[in-house]
C-alpha cells in the first residue's frame, strides 16, 4: 500500500469524490470558502492559487467511511484496528536519501521564503494571517531520544519563522527539557501525506510512543523513513514537503487570532517560534491545507481519541458497545457512550473512564444500546425520557480542560456527566420506543400518485 498523497487523490478521483477548481482562487478567504461549501461532499483540488504555481488540496477525508478506507477496513472495525496499532506498533524502516522524490528540491538559507513558496491559506475573517494547518511536526526528546509526531497550527511570521501553538502535551514537554538547558529543539514539519499518516499522528498515547510506528502498524508493514538534511530526524519518504528547523529557546512572538475547531477564535498571545533552515520537496508538489472546523479537521481528532476512549471505557464497563465524539462538540468536548447495562452504576463508571481518556472531554452522556449515538435527536430523546437531573446528572468542578474552549478559565473547566440509561429496577416497557410495524418496508413510490 502506498502512503503517497497522490495515490490517495487518484483513489478519490476514481470514486468520483475529488472535485477540481480550475479558475484562480485567492488563498485569503476564497479558497477556504469554496472548500467549506464542499465540506462533507468532496475533496477539492485547486489548480490555480493566486500568487503561486502549485496546486492546493483540502478535504482529503471528510467521513468515517473515507477514514476507514484509508485504514483498509470498514467503519465498524476502525476503532478496533486503531487500538491494535496502538498496542502493537511496528518499527520504521530507514532508507537512504538518494533518488527519493522528496529530495528532488532543496532550499536553504536565503533561498527560504515561506510566504512566497507555500500557498498557506488565511481561513477566517479575524485570522492573523496565513497558517500551516496540515503539517505534522516530528521531534525527538533531547534526553531519551524518544520520537513524537503531532499536528500544531503554525502561523507564518517571516521568511523563515513560524509561530507555533504548543498545548501542554508531548511536543511541549520535549521542548521544555531543551529550553531548560538553553538549547533549541530540532523539528521537522511534514506536509502532504496520506490520511493514514495524519490519523496516526493524532494518537493519544503515553510519552515515548512514536506515532510513525503506529502508522506502520496501521499499514501492516514498516513505514519507510529517511534522514533529514540539517536536523537529526527521520521523516516519511512519501511526503510532498519537509520543513527542517528548530524551536528556539527563550523566543516568544505574537501569534493568532486563529479560528479553531470549536468554531471560535483562539486569541492572540505570545507563542513559541520555529526557525526554518532547510526545505526539501518533490517536483511539482501538492500543498495540503486543512480548513479549521471542517469534517476533515474534526474527524482527524475524533477517531484516534475515540479509540483510546473505547479502550478505557471497556476496562470500566466490559459491555460498552460504542463511543462517539460529536461534531457539535468539536469532536473533543462532547462524548456519547452506548452500553449494554448489566449493573447499576455502570453508567457513571463509563463517564469517569471517558473523562480519564482525555482532558478535553467536558460533557459525557451514557445511553442504552437501543439509542443511536450518532443521531443527536435520538440521544436527546434518551435524555428527555430516561434522565432525572437530581439523580442522573453530576458535575465535577475545576478540572483540567482545554485552553481553546472559550468558556474555560485558562484551561480549567467543569465537567458534566449524564446517565440517560434505563434504571434496571424499572419495567423496561415504560421506556420502550414506539414503533409502527412494517414501517421500514414501506416504499412511498408504491403509495403516492
JSON list of C-alpha atoms in Angstrom, two decimals, residues 23 28 32 34 50 80 97 120 155 161 169 179 236 241 256 260 283 346 412 431 438:
[
{"chain": "A", "resi": 23, "resn": "UNK", "atom": "CA", "xyz": [-10.29, 29.12, -12.04]},
{"chain": "A", "resi": 28, "resn": "UNK", "atom": "CA", "xyz": [-7.13, 34.71, 1.53]},
{"chain": "A", "resi": 32, "resn": "UNK", "atom": "CA", "xyz": [-11.45, 28.21, 2.35]},
{"chain": "A", "resi": 34, "resn": "UNK", "atom": "CA", "xyz": [-15.07, 27.12, -1.60]},
{"chain": "A", "resi": 50, "resn": "UNK", "atom": "CA", "xyz": [-3.31, 33.40, -6.75]},
{"chain": "A", "resi": 80, "resn": "UNK", "atom": "CA", "xyz": [-10.51, -1.95, 16.87]},
{"chain": "A", "resi": 97, "resn": "UNK", "atom": "CA", "xyz": [18.15, 9.73, 0.75]},
{"chain": "A", "resi": 120, "resn": "UNK", "atom": "CA", "xyz": [-0.86, 28.72, 3.01]},
{"chain": "A", "resi": 155, "resn": "UNK", "atom": "CA", "xyz": [1.50, 31.00, 11.60]},
{"chain": "A", "resi": 161, "resn": "UNK", "atom": "CA", "xyz": [9.93, 31.94, 11.02]},
{"chain": "A", "resi": 169, "resn": "UNK", "atom": "CA", "xyz": [1.32, 17.74, 25.56]},
{"chain": "A", "resi": 179, "resn": "UNK", "atom": "CA", "xyz": [14.83, 25.12, 26.74]},
{"chain": "A", "resi": 236, "resn": "UNK", "atom": "CA", "xyz": [8.21, 9.63, 5.84]},
{"chain": "A", "resi": 241, "resn": "UNK", "atom": "CA", "xyz": [7.31, 18.80, 1.67]},
{"chain": "A", "resi": 256, "resn": "UNK", "atom": "CA", "xyz": [-3.13, 34.49, 16.46]},
{"chain": "A", "resi": 260, "resn": "UNK", "atom": "CA", "xyz": [-10.13, 26.88, 15.66]},
{"chain": "A", "resi": 283, "resn": "UNK", "atom": "CA", "xyz": [9.00, 18.26, -8.19]},
{"chain": "A", "resi": 346, "resn": "UNK", "atom": "CA", "xyz": [-22.04, 1.26, 35.17]},
{"chain": "A", "resi": 412, "resn": "UNK", "atom": "CA", "xyz": [-9.67, 24.96, 33.85]},
{"chain": "A", "resi": 431, "resn": "UNK", "atom": "CA", "xyz": [-39.10, 3.31, 28.34]},
{"chain": "A", "resi": 438, "resn": "UNK", "atom": "CA", "xyz": [-43.53, -2.80, 8.69]}
]
